[in-house]
Amino acid sequence: MPTGRVYSELTRLIFRLSREWSTDNFEPHVTLLGGLLDSEEAILSKTSQLAAWIRPCEIKLTTMDYLDEFFRCLFFRVETTESVMDANLKARSLFKRRRDPKHVPHLSLMYGNFGSPVKEKIIADIGCESNLRFKVRTIHVYSTTGKPRDWFRVREFTLK
């Protein structure tokens, strides 16, 4: 999760898009592994292990893009560095999710079901390229039950 100036800048953008397009807002984040179905205790225990295995790294946001998916409606792609991809592989291994589709690291800007013309207009208005970077020093576990506005942080783990 970004911090400081980058967090503030991305939060403003996410909240602005949320207001303009009547969508849920959420904190800026890069999902390492979603859809965990274990008990909370098991998830927290495994995430604690994972935090001990992963080193702090830099995240670089590259280009704005979109997919025809609710949770990847509009997003910044994350540069696929060895550190980023290795963190996902370690998480997939620990949570026994090796068969998941290939990880596409990204930072979502807007959730929803909008057609390509809307997304392309937003990209044209905002600009496609990003030069934002931030250091990742923690992993956050979130409860994602319900709508994004109902999500909350369960625990934060410091990377070793």
Backbone as a ProteinNet text record, in pm:
[ID]
protein_1_A
[PRIMARY]
MPTGRVYSELTRLIFRLSREWSTDNFEPHVTLLGGLLDSEEAILSKTSQLAAWIRPCEIKLTTMDYLDEFFRCLFFRVETTESVMDANLKARSLFKRRRDPKHVPHLSLMYGNFGSPVKEKIIADIGCESNLRFKVRTIHVYSTTGKPRDWFRVREFTLK
[TERTIARY]
85.7	0	90.3	60.3	143.1	130.1	225.3	222.8	252.3	238.3	278.9	212.1	292.4	243.7	175.5	232.6	174.9	38.3	27.8	-101.1	-205.4	-167.9	-260.8	-304.3	-209	-239.2	-333.5	-305	-390	-527.4	-532.1	-660.7	-748.7	-689.9	-767.1	-823.3	-741.3	-785.2	-897.1	-879.5	-981.3	-1112.3	-1105.3	-1226.4	-1292.3	-1211.7	-1267.8	-1343.5	-1281.3	-1347.9	-1474.4	-1467.9	-1583.5	-1700.7	-1671.5	-1777	-1831.8	-1740.1	-1781.2	-1862	-1832.8	-1896.3	-1985.1	-2010.2	-2100.2	-2061.1	-1934.2	-1883.3	-1832.2	-1808.5	-1751	-1607.6	-1567.7	-1427	-1357.8	-1226.5	-1145.5	-1005.4	-927.6	-789.1	-703.1	-605.8	-515.1	-433	-424.8	-352.7	-314.4	-215.4	-177.7	-204.5	-296.8	-332.8	-223.6	-174.2	-73.3	-140.4	-249.3	-326.5	-464.5	-566.5	-702.2	-782.4	-903.3	-995.3	-952.8	-893.7	-848.5	-968	-978.5	-1095.4	-1065.4	-942	-906.8	-973.4	-960.1	-1006.8	-919.5	-972.4	-894.6	-764.3	-769.9	-650	-545.1	-586.7	-493	-435.9	-520.7	-474.3	-370.9	-397.3	-303.3	-173	-180.2	-59.6	26.3	-36.2	38.4	93.2	17.3	64.8	183.5	183.9	298.6	423.3	408.3	519	563.7	467.1	496.8	575.7	536.9	606.1	752.1	780.7	919.3	1000.3	933.1	1000.8	1021.2	939.4	942.5	1022.2	1104.4	1183.4	1109.8	1131.1	1073.7	1118.3	1031.4	1064.6	994.5	1034.6	973	867.4	756.2	649.5	652.5	653	646.8	518.6	434.9	313.3	350.9	301.1	343.1	231.3	147.6	44.1	-95.3	-187.8	-326.6	-387.1	-471.5	-530.8	-666.9	-737.2	-867.5	-895.4	-983	-1033.3	-1184.7	-1248.1	-1393	-1424.9	-1375	-1394.2	-1427.3	-1517.4	-1560.7	-1442.5	-1355.9	-1247	-1121.2	-1122.4	-1012	-1069.8	-1167.6	-1236.2	-1137.4	-1061	-961.8	-848.4	-725.6	-613.1	-482.3	-382.5	-244.7	-177.6	-109.3	-26.8	93.2	140.8	260.1	372.6	487.5	602.5	627.8	641.2	655.4	802.5	849.2	987	997.7	1118.6	1142.4	1086.9	1104.9	1056	904.2	834.5	687.6	636.4	691.1	643.3	682.5	800.3	844.5	754.7	713.7	623.6	492.6	439.3	315.6	337.4	448.7	476.4	487.5	551.9	563.1	425.4	342.5	206.6	124.8	133.2	59.3	103.3	231.3	283.7	233.1	245.3	206.3	56.5	-25.1	-170.5	-223.3	-130.7	-166.2	-255.3	-207.7	-281.2	-191.7	-109	-13.3	-81	-204	-273.2	-352.8	-344.9	-413.5	-363.4	-445.5	-397.2	-276.2	-200.2	-81.3	-118.1	-34.1	-55.1	-36.5	-130.8	-122.1	-119.2	0.3	7.5	-46.3	-131.9	-196	-243.9	-272.8	-333.4	-463	-576	-706.5	-734.8	-802.9	-844.7	-996.1	-1065.8	-1211.4	-1265.6	-1367.6	-1439.6	-1571.1	-1619.5	-1750	-1759.9	-1875.2	-1902	-1931.5	-1828.8	-1840.5	-1784.8	-1838.8	-1790.1	-1655.6	-1590.9	-1459.9	-1459.9	-1563.6	-1559.4	-1546.5	-1614.1	-1604.9	-1462.5	-1407.7	-1272.8	-1168.3	-1184.8	-1089.6	-1097.4	-1217.6	-1232.7	-1160.8	-1178	-1111.4	-959.9	-910.3	-765.5	-716.8	-792.3	-753.9	-752.2	-848.4	-855.8	-742.7	-710.5	-610	-469.3	-454.9	-323.4	-288	-230.2	-206	-84.3	16.1	142.7	148.8	220.8	244.7	393.7	440.3	578.9	581	467.2	459.4	531.8	603.9	675.7	654.6	656.9	650.6	716	765.2	831.8	727.4	731	642	721.2	670.5	737.1	645.4	517.8	419.6	324.3	260.6	148.9	27.9	-83.6	-208.3	-304.3	-369.1	-477.2	-607	-692.9	-821.8	-935.8	-1041.7	-1167.7	-1239.5	-1270.4	-1333.7	-1476.6	-1541.4	-1681	-1767.7	-1863.7	-1954.4	-1897.7	-1948.1	-1905.8	-1770	-1694.8	-1563.9	-1566.9	-1672.7	-1679.5	-1688.5	-1724.7	-1735.4	-1606.8	-1509.9	-1385.9	-1310.1	-1235.3	-1155.3	-1027.4	-927.6	-797.7	-808	-763.6	-763.8	-630.7	-521.8	-389.9	-285.7	-178.1	-65.4	58.5	138	260.6	378.6	484.4	604.6	692.8	740.3	832	968.1	1037.3	1166.6	1282.2
-117	0	123.3	218.1	338.6	416.5	502.9	588.6	732.3	823.9	962.6	1030.4	1103.3	1182.9	1096.3	980.6	892.7	841.8	803.5	759.8	871.3	992	1106.1	1134.2	1133.4	1161.9	1056.4	929.7	822.8	821.7	849.8	855.4	965	1081.6	1191.3	1149.5	1083	1039.7	935.3	835.7	731.3	792.3	882.7	944.5	1036.5	1105.6	1190.8	1106.7	997.6	909.1	849	814.4	758.8	857.8	983.8	1087.1	1108.7	1121.8	1153.2	1041.4	917.3	803.1	721.7	773.3	708.7	563.4	545.1	412	412.7	294.1	284	334.9	399.1	436.2	334.5	337.9	240.7	297.4	238.2	282.8	230.8	311.1	261.9	144.9	39.8	-80.3	-163.7	-247.2	-347.3	-482.3	-558.1	-687.9	-789.4	-853	-957.5	-1090.3	-1120	-1242.6	-1220	-1232.3	-1208.1	-1336.4	-1322.6	-1435.2	-1546.6	-1512.1	-1614.3	-1668.9	-1801.7	-1865.5	-1937.1	-1931.2	-1993.6	-1918.2	-1973.9	-1902.5	-1778.5	-1680.4	-1559.6	-1594.6	-1686.2	-1727	-1785	-1871.2	-1932.4	-1827.7	-1737.1	-1631.7	-1543.6	-1505.2	-1419.5	-1492.2	-1618.9	-1697.2	-1709.7	-1741.9	-1756.4	-1621.8	-1515.8	-1383.8	-1340.1	-1376.3	-1347.6	-1417.8	-1543.1	-1617.6	-1548.5	-1511.6	-1448.1	-1318.8	-1240.3	-1113.8	-1136.7	-1251.9	-1284.7	-1326	-1370.9	-1418	-1310.1	-1206.6	-1103.9	-983.3	-931.2	-812.5	-687.1	-574.1	-449.2	-427.1	-370.1	-346	-219.7	-175.1	-57	-99.5	-29.1	-48.1	72.6	45	153.4	135.9	239.8	239.5	284.7	213.6	243	308.6	229.8	286.4	256.8	346.6	324	229.3	139.1	39.4	1	-84.2	-131.2	-270.4	-339.5	-469.1	-467	-566.1	-578.4	-662.9	-615	-682.8	-576.1	-607.6	-511.6	-456.4	-546.4	-502.4	-458.5	-472.5	-418.8	-330.5	-253.6	-163	-60.8	2.5	102.6	95.7	86.3	65.2	111.9	129.2	147.4	11.1	-22.3	-143	-118	-225.4	-220.1	-287	-223.3	-283.3	-422.5	-520.6	-660	-692.1	-641.3	-667	-806.5	-853.2	-982.8	-983.4	-874.8	-867	-879.4	-809.1	-810.8	-950.3	-1009.3	-1140.8	-1249.8	-1236.8	-1334.5	-1330	-1211.5	-1199.1	-1272.5	-1257.8	-1327.7	-1479	-1523.7	-1668.1	-1726.6	-1654.7	-1701.5	-1708	-1607.3	-1606.8	-1722.7	-1745.3	-1854.8	-1989.4	-2003.4	-2128.4	-2148.9	-2048.1	-2056.9	-2083.4	-2020.5	-2036.5	-2147.2	-2226.7	-2339.4	-2294.3	-2191.2	-2135.8	-2133.2	-2235.9	-2239.8	-2240.6	-2288	-2299.6	-2174.6	-2071.7	-1946.3	-1895.1	-1817.1	-1755	-1665.5	-1638.1	-1553.1	-1420.4	-1380.1	-1255.8	-1134.9	-1042.8	-916.1	-805.4	-766.4	-665	-530.8	-471.1	-345.6	-272.2	-145.6	-64.3	-8.3	-57.6	-15.8	129.9	194.5	333.5	345.8	250.2	256	114.9	82.9	-42.9	-12.8	-107.9	-89.1	-160	-147.2	-205	-91.7	-47.4	61.5	14.3	67.2	32.4	96.2	44.8	96.3	246	303	447.9	532.4	493.4	567	558.1	438.5	418.4	491.5	487.3	556.4	707.9	759.1	903.1	940.6	860	887.6	885.8	786.2	776.6	898.9	940.8	1058.8	1184	1195.2	1311.8	1313.7	1197.4	1189	1178.3	1103.3	1074.5	929.7	867.9	723.4	684.5	768.8	732.2	777.7	700.2	737	729	816.4	806.4	788.8	745.5	727.4	600.5	614	501.5	508	391.6	389	262.1	271.9	159.7	79.1	-51.4	-141	-196.2	-169.1	-215.4	-302.2	-312.1	-386.7	-463.6	-564.2	-635	-611.2	-577	-557.6	-670.4	-724.3	-820.2	-743.1	-751.5	-682.9	-783.3	-749.6	-821.3	-755.9	-834.7	-779.6	-831.4	-854.2	-895.5	-773.7	-790	-680.2	-588	-466.9	-367	-308.3	-256.3	-198.2	-96	-19.5	80.6	15	-114.7	-188.3	-262.5	-265.4	-337.8	-271	-351.2	-293.3	-374	-303.3	-363.9	-449.1	-574	-666.1	-656.9	-660.2	-652.9	-610.3	-553.4	-509.5	-585.6	-632	-706.2	-633.7	-613.8	-547.8	-649.9	-613.4	-700.2	-697.1	-808.2	-819.5	-772.5
0	0	0	-87.7	-88.4	42.2	65.3	183.5	139.9	233.6	211.8	93.8	17.9	-95.2	-200.3	-230.6	-333.3	-287.9	-160	-105.5	-120.3	-81.8	-88.9	-231.9	-323.3	-463.7	-522.8	-495.9	-548.7	-482.3	-353.2	-282.7	-341.4	-366.7	-427.8	-563.7	-643.8	-776.5	-766	-680.4	-662.3	-613.3	-516.2	-462.4	-565.6	-645	-750.7	-853.5	-898.4	-994.4	-934	-806.8	-736.8	-737.1	-710	-710.9	-852.3	-948.5	-1085.8	-1150.5	-1115.3	-1182	-1087.2	-967.9	-869.6	-841.6	-809.1	-775.7	-631.7	-578.6	-444.1	-444.9	-334.3	-321.1	-230.6	-231.6	-158.3	-145.2	-56.2	-39.8	-155.1	-198.6	-302.8	-249.5	-329.5	-287.3	-409	-391	-490.6	-426.2	-483.3	-426.7	-457.9	-353.6	-369	-402	-330.6	-352.5	-292.7	-371.3	-323.2	-311.8	-259.6	-253.3	-160.2	-47.2	47.7	124.7	131.4	191.3	321.9	368.9	496.9	611.9	731.7	850.8	870.5	942.4	969.1	1039.3	1134.5	1208.2	1113.6	1021.5	926.2	831.2	784.2	693.3	762.3	886	959.2	987.6	1021.9	1048.5	922.2	810.6	684.7	637.4	658	616.3	701.3	827.2	913.1	858.7	818.6	756.5	628.5	546.4	418.5	438.6	537.3	564.7	602.8	662.3	698	574.8	471.1	349.2	244.2	249.8	145.6	194.5	107.7	139.8	91.1	157.7	106	-38.9	-117.8	-258.4	-306.8	-423.6	-482.2	-583.7	-581.4	-679.6	-772.4	-901.5	-1000	-1080.7	-1078.8	-1159.7	-1300	-1400.6	-1538	-1618.5	-1683.9	-1769.7	-1715.5	-1746	-1709.2	-1812.9	-1764.5	-1852.5	-1796.7	-1866.3	-1819.1	-1873.5	-1805.2	-1850	-1835.6	-1892.9	-1880.9	-1758.1	-1642.1	-1513.8	-1409.6	-1318.9	-1217.7	-1137.7	-1086.3	-998.4	-1073	-1203.6	-1284	-1394.1	-1354	-1445.7	-1502.6	-1413.9	-1453.1	-1352.3	-1400.4	-1309.5	-1370.8	-1283.6	-1327.8	-1325.6	-1430.7	-1430	-1338.4	-1275.9	-1191.6	-1269.2	-1270.9	-1338.3	-1280.6	-1367.9	-1323.1	-1294.8	-1183.5	-1142.4	-1080.5	-1067	-1003.7	-860.8	-787.9	-649.4	-641.8	-729.6	-730	-764.2	-868.4	-911.6	-811.9	-751.1	-650.9	-526.9	-487	-371.3	-398.8	-519.3	-554.3	-557.8	-613.2	-617.6	-477.3	-387	-248.6	-182.5	-207	-150.8	-207.6	-338.1	-401.5	-345.9	-322	-266.6	-124.2	-42	98.6	114.9	30.4	39.6	-52.6	-107.8	-195	-311.3	-381.1	-495.1	-619	-634.7	-745.7	-882.7	-890.2	-1019.2	-1056.6	-975.7	-1009.7	-1144.9	-1214.5	-1339.2	-1310.9	-1416.1	-1402.5	-1334.8	-1242.1	-1166.8	-1258.3	-1252.9	-1325.6	-1220.8	-1175.6	-1070	-1119.4	-1036.6	-1075	-950.5	-967.5	-862.5	-920.4	-870.1	-922.4	-890.2	-983.8	-967.3	-959.9	-1021.3	-1022.9	-1041.6	-963.2	-979	-1048.9	-1127.3	-1190	-1322.8	-1382.3	-1513.9	-1610.9	-1679.1	-1774.9	-1908.3	-2015.4	-2148.2	-2178.1	-2280.7	-2322.1	-2349.8	-2415.1	-2442	-2314.7	-2207.9	-2080.9	-2026.6	-2024.7	-1970.1	-2053.9	-2185.5	-2272.7	-2254.4	-2229.2	-2202.3	-2072.7	-1968.7	-1840.8	-1859.3	-1931.1	-1955.3	-2032.7	-2133.2	-2211.5	-2123.9	-2032.1	-1943.4	-1840.7	-1785.8	-1678.8	-1735	-1841.6	-1898.4	-1873.6	-1971	-1967.6	-1884.1	-1881.6	-1817.8	-1672	-1593.1	-1453.5	-1424.9	-1340.4	-1293.2	-1141.5	-1084.6	-939.7	-897	-786.5	-726.5	-576.5	-513.9	-368.2	-316.7	-195.9	-130	-53.5	-69.8	4.8	122.3	242	364.2	450.1	408.6	487.6	396.1	455	391.3	480.1	418.5	492.5	458	559.1	537.6	556	456.6	459.6	459.9	529.7	515.7	398.7	296.6	176.6	160.1	272	268.4	238.7	149.9	117.3	11.6	10.3	-88.2	-48.1	-146	-114.2	-1.1	11	119.4	256.8	260.9	387.3	423.8	333.6	358.6	473.2	547.5	655.5	675.7	728.8	755.9	881.6	870.4	983.8	1057.4	981.2	1043.2	940	991.6	909.2	954.6	857.5	886.5	823.3	900.7	850.3	780.1	660.9	587.4	655.2	652.6	722	636.5
[MASK]
++++++++++++++++++++++++++++++++++++++++++++++++++++++++++++++++++++++++++++++++++++++++++++++++++++++++++++++++++++++++++++++++++++++++++++++++++++++++++++++++

